[in-house]
XYZ file of C-alpha atoms in Angstrom:
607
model
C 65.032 89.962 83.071
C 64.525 93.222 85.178
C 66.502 92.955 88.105
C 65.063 94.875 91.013
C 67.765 96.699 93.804
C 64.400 97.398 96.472
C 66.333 97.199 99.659
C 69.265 99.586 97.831
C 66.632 102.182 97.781
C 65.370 101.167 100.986
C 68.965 102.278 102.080
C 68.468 105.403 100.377
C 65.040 106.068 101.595
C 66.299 105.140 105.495
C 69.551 107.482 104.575
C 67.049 110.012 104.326
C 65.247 109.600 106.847
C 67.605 108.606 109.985
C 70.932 109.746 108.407
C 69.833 113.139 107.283
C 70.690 114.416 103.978
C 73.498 112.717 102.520
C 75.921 115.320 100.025
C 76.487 114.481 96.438
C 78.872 115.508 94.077
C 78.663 118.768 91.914
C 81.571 117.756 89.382
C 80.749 121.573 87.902
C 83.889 122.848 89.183
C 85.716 119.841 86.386
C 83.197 121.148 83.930
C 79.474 121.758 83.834
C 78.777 118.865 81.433
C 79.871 116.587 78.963
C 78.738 118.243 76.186
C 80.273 121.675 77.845
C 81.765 123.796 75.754
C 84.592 124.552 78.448
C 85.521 120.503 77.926
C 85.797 120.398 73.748
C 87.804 123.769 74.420
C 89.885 121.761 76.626
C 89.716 118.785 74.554
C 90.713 120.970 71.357
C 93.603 123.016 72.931
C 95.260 118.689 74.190
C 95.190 117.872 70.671
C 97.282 120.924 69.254
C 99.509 121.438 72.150
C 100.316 117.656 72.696
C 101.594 117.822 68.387
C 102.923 121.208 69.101
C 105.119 120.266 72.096
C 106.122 116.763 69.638
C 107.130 119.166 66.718
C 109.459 121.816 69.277
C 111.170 119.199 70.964
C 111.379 116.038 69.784
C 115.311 115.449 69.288
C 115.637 118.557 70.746
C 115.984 118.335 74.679
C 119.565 117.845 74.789
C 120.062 120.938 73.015
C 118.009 123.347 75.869
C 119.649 125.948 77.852
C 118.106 125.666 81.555
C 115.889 128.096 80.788
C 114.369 126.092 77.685
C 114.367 123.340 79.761
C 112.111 124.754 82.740
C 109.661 126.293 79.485
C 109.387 122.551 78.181
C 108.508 120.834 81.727
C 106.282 123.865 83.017
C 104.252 123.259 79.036
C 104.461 119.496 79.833
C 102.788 119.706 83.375
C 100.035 122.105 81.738
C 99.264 119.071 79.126
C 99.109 116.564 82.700
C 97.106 119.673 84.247
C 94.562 119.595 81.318
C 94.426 115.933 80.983
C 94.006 115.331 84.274
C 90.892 117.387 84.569
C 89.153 115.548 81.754
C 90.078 112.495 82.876
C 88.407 113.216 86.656
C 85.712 114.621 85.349
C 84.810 111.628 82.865
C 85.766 109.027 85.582
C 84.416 110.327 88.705
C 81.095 110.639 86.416
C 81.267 107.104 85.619
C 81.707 105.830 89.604
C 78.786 107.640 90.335
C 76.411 104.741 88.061
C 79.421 102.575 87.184
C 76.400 100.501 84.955
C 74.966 103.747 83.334
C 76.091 102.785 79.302
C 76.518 106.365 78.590
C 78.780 107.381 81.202
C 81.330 104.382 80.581
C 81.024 105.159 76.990
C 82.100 109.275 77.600
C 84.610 107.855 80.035
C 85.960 105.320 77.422
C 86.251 108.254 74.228
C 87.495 110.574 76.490
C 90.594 107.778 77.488
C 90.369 107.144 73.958
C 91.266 110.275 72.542
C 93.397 111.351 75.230
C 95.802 108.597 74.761
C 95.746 109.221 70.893
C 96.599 113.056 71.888
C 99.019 111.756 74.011
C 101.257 109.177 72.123
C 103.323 111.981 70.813
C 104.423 112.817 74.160
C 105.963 109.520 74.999
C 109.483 110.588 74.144
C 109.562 113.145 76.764
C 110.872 110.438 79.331
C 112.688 108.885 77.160
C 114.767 111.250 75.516
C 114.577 113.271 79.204
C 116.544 110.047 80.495
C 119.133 110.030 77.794
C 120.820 113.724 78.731
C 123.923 112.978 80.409
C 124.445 113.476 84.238
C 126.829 116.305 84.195
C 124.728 118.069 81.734
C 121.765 117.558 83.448
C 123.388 119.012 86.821
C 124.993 121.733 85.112
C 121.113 123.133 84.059
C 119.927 122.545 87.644
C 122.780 124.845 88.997
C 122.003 127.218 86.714
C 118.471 127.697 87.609
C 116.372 127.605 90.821
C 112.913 127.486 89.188
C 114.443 124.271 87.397
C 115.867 122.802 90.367
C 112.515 122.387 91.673
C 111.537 119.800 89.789
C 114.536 117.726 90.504
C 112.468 115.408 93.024
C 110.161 114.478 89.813
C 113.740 114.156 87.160
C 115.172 111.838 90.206
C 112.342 109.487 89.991
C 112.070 109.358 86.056
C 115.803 108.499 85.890
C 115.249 105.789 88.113
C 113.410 104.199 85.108
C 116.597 104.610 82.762
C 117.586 100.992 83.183
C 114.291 99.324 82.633
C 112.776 101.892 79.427
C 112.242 100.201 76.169
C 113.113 101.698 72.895
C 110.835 105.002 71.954
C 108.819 103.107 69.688
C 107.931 99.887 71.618
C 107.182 102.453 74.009
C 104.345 103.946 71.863
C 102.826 100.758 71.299
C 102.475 100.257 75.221
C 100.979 103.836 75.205
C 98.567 103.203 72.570
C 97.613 99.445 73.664
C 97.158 100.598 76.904
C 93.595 101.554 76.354
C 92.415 97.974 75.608
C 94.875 96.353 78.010
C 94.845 96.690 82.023
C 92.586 99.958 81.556
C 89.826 97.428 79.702
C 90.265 94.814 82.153
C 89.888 97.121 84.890
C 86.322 98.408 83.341
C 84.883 94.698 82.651
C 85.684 94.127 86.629
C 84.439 97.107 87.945
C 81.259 96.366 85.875
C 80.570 92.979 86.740
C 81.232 93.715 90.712
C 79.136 96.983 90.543
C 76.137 94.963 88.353
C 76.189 91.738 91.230
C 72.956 91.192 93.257
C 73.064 89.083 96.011
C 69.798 87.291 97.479
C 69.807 87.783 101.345
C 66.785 86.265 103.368
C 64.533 87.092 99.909
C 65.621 90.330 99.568
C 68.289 91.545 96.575
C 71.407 93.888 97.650
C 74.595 95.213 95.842
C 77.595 94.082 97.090
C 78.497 97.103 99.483
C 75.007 96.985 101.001
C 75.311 92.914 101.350
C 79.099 93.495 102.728
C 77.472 96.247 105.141
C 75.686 93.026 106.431
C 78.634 91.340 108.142
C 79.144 94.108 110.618
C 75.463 93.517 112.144
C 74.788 92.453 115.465
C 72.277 89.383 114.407
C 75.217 86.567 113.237
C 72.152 84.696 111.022
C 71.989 87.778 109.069
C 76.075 88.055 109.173
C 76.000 84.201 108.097
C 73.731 84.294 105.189
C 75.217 87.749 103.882
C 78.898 85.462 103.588
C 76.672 82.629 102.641
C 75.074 84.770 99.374
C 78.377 86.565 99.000
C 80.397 83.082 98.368
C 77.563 81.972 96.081
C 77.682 84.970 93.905
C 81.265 85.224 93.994
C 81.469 81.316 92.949
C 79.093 81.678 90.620
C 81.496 84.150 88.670
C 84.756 82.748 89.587
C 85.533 81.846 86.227
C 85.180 85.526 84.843
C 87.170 86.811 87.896
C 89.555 84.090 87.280
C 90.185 85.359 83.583
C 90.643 88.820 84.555
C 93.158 88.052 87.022
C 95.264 85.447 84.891
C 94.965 88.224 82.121
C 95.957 91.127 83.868
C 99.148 88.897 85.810
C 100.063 87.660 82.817
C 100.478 91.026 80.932
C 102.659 92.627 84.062
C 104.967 89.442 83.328
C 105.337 90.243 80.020
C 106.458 93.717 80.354
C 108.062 93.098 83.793
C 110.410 90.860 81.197
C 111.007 93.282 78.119
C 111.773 95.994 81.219
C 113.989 93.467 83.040
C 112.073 94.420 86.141
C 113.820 92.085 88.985
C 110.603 90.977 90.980
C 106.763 91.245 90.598
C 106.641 94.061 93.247
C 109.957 96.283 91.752
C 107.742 98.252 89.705
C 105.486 99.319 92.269
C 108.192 100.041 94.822
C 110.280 102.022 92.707
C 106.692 104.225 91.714
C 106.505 104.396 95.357
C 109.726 105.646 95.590
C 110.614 103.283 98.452
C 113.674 100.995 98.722
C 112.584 96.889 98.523
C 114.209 96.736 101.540
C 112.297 99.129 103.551
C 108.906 96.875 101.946
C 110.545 94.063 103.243
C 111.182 94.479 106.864
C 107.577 95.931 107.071
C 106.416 92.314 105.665
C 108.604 90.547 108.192
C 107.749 92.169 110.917
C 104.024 92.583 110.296
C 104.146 88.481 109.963
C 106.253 88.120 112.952
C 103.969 90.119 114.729
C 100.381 88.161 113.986
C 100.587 85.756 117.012
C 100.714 88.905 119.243
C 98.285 91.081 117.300
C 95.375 89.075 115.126
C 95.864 85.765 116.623
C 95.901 86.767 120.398
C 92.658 89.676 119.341
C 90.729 86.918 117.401
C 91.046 85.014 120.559
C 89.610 87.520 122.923
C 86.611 87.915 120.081
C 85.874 84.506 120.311
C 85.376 84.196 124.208
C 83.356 87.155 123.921
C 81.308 85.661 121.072
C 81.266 83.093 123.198
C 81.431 80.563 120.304
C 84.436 77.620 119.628
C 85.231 78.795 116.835
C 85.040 82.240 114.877
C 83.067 81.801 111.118
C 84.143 84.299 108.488
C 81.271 86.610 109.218
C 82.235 86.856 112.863
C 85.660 88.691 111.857
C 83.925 92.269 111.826
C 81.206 91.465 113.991
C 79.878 93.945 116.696
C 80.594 92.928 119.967
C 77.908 91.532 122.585
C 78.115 95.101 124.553
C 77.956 97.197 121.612
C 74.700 98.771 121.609
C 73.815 98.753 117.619
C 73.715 102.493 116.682
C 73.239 104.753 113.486
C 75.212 108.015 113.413
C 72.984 110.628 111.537
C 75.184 112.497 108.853
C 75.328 116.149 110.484
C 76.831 114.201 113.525
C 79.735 112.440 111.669
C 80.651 115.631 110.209
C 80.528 117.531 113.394
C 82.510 114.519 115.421
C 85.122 114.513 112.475
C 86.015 118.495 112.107
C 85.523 118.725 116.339
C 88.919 115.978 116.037
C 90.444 117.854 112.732
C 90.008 121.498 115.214
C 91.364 120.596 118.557
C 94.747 119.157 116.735
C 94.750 121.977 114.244
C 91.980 124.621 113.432
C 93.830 124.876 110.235
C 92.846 121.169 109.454
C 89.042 121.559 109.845
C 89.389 124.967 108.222
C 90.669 122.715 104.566
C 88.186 119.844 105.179
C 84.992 122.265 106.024
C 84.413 123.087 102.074
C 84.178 119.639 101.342
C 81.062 119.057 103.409
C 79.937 122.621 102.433
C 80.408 123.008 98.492
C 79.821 119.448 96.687
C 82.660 117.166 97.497
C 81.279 114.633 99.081
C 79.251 111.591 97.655
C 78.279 110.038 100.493
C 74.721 107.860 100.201
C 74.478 104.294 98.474
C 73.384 104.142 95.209
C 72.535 101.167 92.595
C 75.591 100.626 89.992
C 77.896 103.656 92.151
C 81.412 102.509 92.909
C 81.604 100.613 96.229
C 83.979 101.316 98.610
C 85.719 105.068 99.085
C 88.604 107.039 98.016
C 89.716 110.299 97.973
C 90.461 111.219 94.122
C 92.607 114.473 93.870
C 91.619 115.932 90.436
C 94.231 118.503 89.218
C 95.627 121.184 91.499
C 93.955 124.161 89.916
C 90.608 122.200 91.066
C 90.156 120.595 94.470
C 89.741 117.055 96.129
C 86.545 114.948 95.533
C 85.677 112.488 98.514
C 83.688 109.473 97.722
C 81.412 107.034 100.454
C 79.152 104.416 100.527
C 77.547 106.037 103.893
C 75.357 103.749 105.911
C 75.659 105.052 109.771
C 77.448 102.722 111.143
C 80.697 103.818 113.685
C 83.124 102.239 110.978
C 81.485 104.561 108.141
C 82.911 108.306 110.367
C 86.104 106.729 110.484
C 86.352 105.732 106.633
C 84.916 109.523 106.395
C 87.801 110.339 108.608
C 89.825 108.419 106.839
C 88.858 110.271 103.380
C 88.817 113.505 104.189
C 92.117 113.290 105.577
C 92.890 112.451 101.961
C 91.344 115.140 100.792
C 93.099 117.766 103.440
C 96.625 116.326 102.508
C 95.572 117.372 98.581
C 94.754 120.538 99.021
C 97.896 121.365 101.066
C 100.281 119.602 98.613
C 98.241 120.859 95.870
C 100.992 123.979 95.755
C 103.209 121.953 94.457
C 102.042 121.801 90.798
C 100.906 119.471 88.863
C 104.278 117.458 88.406
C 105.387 118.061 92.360
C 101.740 117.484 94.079
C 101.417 113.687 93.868
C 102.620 111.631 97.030
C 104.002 107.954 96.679
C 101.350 105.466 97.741
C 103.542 104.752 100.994
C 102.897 108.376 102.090
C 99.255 108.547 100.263
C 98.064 107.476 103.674
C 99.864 109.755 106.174
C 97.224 112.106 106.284
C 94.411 109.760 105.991
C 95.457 107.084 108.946
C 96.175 110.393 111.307
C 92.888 111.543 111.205
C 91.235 108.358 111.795
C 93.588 108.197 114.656
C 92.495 112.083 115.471
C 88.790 110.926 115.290
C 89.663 107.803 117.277
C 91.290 109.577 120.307
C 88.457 112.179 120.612
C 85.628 109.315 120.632
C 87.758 107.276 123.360
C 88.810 110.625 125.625
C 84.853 111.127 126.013
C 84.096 107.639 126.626
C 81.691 106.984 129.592
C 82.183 104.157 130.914
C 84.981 101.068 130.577
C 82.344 98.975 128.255
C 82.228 102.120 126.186
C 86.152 102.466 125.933
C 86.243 98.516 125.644
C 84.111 98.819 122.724
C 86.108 101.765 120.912
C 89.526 100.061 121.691
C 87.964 96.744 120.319
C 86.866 98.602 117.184
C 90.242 100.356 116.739
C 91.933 97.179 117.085
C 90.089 95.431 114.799
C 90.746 98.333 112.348
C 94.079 98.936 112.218
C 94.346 94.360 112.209
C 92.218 95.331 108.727
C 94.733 98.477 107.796
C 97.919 96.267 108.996
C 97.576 92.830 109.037
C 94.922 92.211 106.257
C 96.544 94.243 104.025
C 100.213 92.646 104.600
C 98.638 89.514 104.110
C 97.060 90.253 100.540
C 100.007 91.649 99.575
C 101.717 87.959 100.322
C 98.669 86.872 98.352
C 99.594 88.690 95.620
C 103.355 87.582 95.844
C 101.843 83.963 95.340
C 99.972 84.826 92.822
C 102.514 86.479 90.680
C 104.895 83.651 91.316
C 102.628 81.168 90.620
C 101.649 82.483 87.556
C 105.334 83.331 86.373
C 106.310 79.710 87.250
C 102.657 77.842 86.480
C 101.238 79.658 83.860
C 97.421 79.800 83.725
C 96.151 79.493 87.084
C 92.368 77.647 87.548
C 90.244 79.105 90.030
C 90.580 76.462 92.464
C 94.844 77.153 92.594
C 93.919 81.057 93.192
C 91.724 80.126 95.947
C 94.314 78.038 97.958
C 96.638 80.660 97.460
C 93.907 82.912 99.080
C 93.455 80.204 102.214
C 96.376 79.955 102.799
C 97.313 83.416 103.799
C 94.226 83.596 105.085
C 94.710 80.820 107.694
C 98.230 82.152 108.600
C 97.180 85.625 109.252
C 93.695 85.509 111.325
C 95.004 82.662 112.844
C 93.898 79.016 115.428
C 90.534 81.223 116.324
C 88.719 80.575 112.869
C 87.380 78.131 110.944
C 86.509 78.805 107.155
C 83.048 78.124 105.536
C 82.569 76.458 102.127
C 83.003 79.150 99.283
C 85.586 81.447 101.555
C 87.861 80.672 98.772
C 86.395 82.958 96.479
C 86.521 85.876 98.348
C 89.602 87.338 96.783
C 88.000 87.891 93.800
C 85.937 91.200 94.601
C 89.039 92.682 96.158
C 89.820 95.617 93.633
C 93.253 96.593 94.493
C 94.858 93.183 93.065
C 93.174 94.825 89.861
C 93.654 98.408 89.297
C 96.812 98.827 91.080
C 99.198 95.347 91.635
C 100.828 95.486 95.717
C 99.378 98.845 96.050
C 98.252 97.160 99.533
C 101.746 97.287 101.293
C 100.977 101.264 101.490
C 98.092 100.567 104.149
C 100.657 99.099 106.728
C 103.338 101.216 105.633
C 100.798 104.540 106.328
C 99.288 102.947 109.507
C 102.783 101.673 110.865
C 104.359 105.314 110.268
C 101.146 107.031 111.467
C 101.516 104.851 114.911
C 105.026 105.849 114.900
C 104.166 109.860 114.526
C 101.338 109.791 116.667
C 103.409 108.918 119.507
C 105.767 111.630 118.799
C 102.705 113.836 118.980
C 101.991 112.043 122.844
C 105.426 112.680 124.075
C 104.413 116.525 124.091
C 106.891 118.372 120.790
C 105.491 121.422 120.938
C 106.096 122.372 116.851
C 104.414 118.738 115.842
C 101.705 120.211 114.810
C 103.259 122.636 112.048
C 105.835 120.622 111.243
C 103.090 117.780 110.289
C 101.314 120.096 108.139
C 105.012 121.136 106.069
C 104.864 117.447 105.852
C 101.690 117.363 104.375
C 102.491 120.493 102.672
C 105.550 118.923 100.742
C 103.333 116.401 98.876
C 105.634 114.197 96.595
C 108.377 116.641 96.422
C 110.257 115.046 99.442
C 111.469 111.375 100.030
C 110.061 109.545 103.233
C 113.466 109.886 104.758
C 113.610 113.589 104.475
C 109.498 113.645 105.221
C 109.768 111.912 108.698
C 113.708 113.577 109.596
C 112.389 116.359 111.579
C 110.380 113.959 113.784
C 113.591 111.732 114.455
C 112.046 108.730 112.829
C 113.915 106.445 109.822
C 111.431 103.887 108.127
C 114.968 102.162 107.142
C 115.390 100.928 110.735
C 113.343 97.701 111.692
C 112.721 99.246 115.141
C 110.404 101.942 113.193
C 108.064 98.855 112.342
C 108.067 97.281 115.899
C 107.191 101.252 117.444
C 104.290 101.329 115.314
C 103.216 97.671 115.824
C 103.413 97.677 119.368
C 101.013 100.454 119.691
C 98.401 97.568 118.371
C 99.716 95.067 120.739
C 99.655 97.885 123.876
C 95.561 98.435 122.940
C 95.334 94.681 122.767
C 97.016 94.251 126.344
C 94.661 97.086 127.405
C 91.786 94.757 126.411
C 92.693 91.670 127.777
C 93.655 93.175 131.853
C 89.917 94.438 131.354
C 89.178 90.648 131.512
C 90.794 90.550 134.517
């Protein structure tokens, strides 16, 4: 049966229309095709290199002088250079119809033959990790160029006591592709293929999320209403995926003799457990003071006993419902980028300018947005699911602050560029907070700034205390799993409740079906407790931002070295030269109790 997305293209037509012209992507800078000749040149060159590099130093590494050493890593970042670019090109092709057959298809040969080229390389780390300290030292002394890379060598190591032998590590390598990576595919699929039936008409899921955020609650109520029944309706495929996917981190958790669930993420994230720790605790301790006590303001001014699910993100009464064409979200978002630093809007200007945006709703393109940073010979490429609303500038915000904090750390290199997920949203969070501050300095009136603190509130509860609490969620889950074995659907959704009810709080009640909602929630999917990194970027945003209001007068360039330093630097050396020490539990109560200040702010207006 021919299923029909109408009111999708209605979006698109009234994007046209009252938004203005929303960008798309020109991927041509990746390559011009998929047939391109520039991409089986590429393709072509991976192959021989990837045996060639096998065949010079396989067995060999321990033998290198320094300067051998810094030929092998500078060849081995141009195979992650080349690699990379085929692999953004194929996937950000594929989010753009996630349920076009031919794109997954190129996107699936390309991963296909990329981790065949590939397998030969796996020894690198392996053998890398098996040269003795002393020796290892002694080459870094020798030479600076080297040296450099010591940031990236320091977080290999760190793997040393959890690698498996070199041949068990092939066969991760080559299962890989029809492990996680195949799992992740059949979810994205089946979320980006849902319809859901709202008051006759048929949405995708971001248009029929888009619904909860209106002012009329029966259309907020029967867009939560369709979303449960969808959601149930699939539960058992969501279910499988999940159990799978849990069940294979276990597995090589154990051979690895990871300690914990969350160990492997923290240590990619190059963060101590600790530090993740007191962030939980005192994001937790925190809730009756931040989403409990804000839920309760919401509700008096809802004027209802209790909150419903589709009343969390709710407009308030005062809020004057309002679509913000395109050309003004741009122009709101570099005006914020300028006044802090015209260097900032002068990186984020090409992206509205040359192709690297994708802003408008589309049937079967990836909901959500991200900023995905290609390779560093290339540039960033900023996705969106654009729809007018005030939310939508600050996810652009958001985004493009991604996108600036690539291109800066983007000197770097390849190996040097990439920034642990707990810094990933530095950037990002600061120029939502930029965007933020300009839209409340030229508030009119107190409903107006009432309104924008309400909003910001209610965002950084999402960023902060959301995101804390699905990363409990996941804890459960794991644990469960580890200690349960296969979990039913019904389990998995009383895990789900029951962070849910400790985290939003007395305020709400929760419908029939609410259960299922953590099944469209991607992150538990493609990348396991990647959540913390929300709080931990909005917590040490809050905590820089108020070094910015106390007046230093070198913030500025010293944020942008920050920026500049991309994954070369560890968060303690990062945030040094602002006086602030994510180790200390007082960093975590700074940034909280900017929250809790807005929220005070709010409730002496009720006085």
């Amino acid at each position: 049966m021919t299923k029909h997305f109408r009111p999708v293209f209605d979006a698109a037509e009234k994007g046209a229309q009252e938004l203005g012209q929303l960008p798309e992507w020109d991927l041509s800078d990746l390559y011009p095709a998929p047939d391109a000749p520039e991409l089986k040149r590429d393709m072509d060159w991976l192959k021989q290199e990837c045996a060639a590099f096998a065949a010079d130093y396989e067995g060999k590494l321990a033998t290198l002088d320094a300067a051998g050493l810094l030929e092998c890593v500078r060849r081995y970042e141009r195979i992650s250079t080349v690699s990379g670019r085929i692999m953004s090109y194929a996937g950000l092709r594929y989010y753009q119809a996630t349920t076009d057959a031919e794109r997954a298809k190129f996107l699936s040969d390309c991963q296909d033959r990329i981790t065949d080229y590939t397998t030969p390389l796996v020894f690198f780390s392996l053998e890398f990790n098996r040269l003795e300290d002393d020796h290892l030292a002694r080459l870094l002394a020798e030479n600076a160029d080297l040296a450099r890379y010591k940031p990236v060598f320091d977080r290999m190591r760190k793997m040393r006591p959890h690698q498996l032998s070199d041949e068990l590590e092939r066969f991760l390598h080559d299962q890989s592709v029809v492990g996680a990576s195949a799992w992740n595919k059949l979810f994205d699929e089946t979320i980006a293929g849902l319809t859901f039936e709202v008051d006759g008409e048929e949405l995708g899921i971001e248009a029929t999320l888009n619904l909860l955020t209106e002012h009329d609650r029966a259309k907020r109520e029967a867009a939560a209403r369709a979303l449960a029944r969808v959601f149930t309706a699939n539960i058992k495929l969501f279910a499988r995926v999940h159990n799978t996917l849990v069940k294979e981190k276990e597995i090589e958790d154990r051979w690895r003799k990871m300690p914990t669930p969350q160990y492997s993420r923290h240590l990619a994230n190059d963060v101590e457990p600790e530090v993740v720790e007191a962030l939980r605790n005192a994001v937790v301790a925190a809730y009756p003071k931040l989403s409990h006590r804000y839920y309760e303001l919401k509700r008096r001014w809802l004027g209802l006993d209790k909150l419903q699910v589709w009343d969390r993100n709710a407009p308030l009464p005062m809020e004057e419902p309002r679509l913000i064409p395109w050309e003004e979200a741009e122009k709101l978002v570099l005006d914020a980028y300028a006044e802090f630093s015209p260097k900032m809007a002068e990186i984020a200007r090409p992206f509205f300018e040359k192709g690297w945006i994708d802003a408008g709703v589309k049937p079967g393109k990836a909901p959500g947005a991200f900023a995905h940073p290609t390779v560093t010979e290339v540039h960033p490429y900023v996705l969106l699911n654009y729809l007018g609303k005030p939310r939508d500038v600050m996810t652009l915000a958001h985004e493009l602050g991604h996108g600036v904090h690539q291109v800066l750390a983007a000197g770097q290199g390849e190996l040097l560029s990439s920034t642990p997920l707990t810094l990933a949203e530095t950037a990002s969070v600061f120029g939502e907070m930029l965007t933020f501050r300009k839209l409340l300095a030229s508030a009119r009136d107190n409903a107006t700034r009432k309104v924008l603190l309400a909003g910001k509130v209610e965002d950084q509860i999402n960023t902060v205390v959301r995101q804390i609490a699905f990363y409990d969620f996941e804890c459960k889950l794991h644990a469960a799993r580890r200690e349960e074995g296969e979990l039913t659907p019904e389990h998995i959704g009383a895990l789900w409740m029951s962070v849910q009810a400790e985290s939003l709080g007395p305020a709400f009640e929760f419908m029939e079906g609410y259960e299922s909602f953590w099944s469209y929630i991607p992150h538990f999917v493609h990348s396991p407790f990647y959540v913390y990194a929300y709080a931990f970027g909005d917590g040490l945003v809050n905590a820089l931002y108020a070094v910015y209001e106390e007046g230093d007068p070198a913030f500025q360039e010293k944020y942008l070295e920050m920026l500049k330093a991309g994954g070369s630097k560890h968060h303690s050396e990062l945030l040094a030269p602002f006086g602030l020490d994510a180790r200390d539990p007082a960093f975590w109560d700074k940034g909280l109790s900017m929250i809790s200040r807005m929220i005070d702010e709010l409730e002496a207006m009720e006085g």
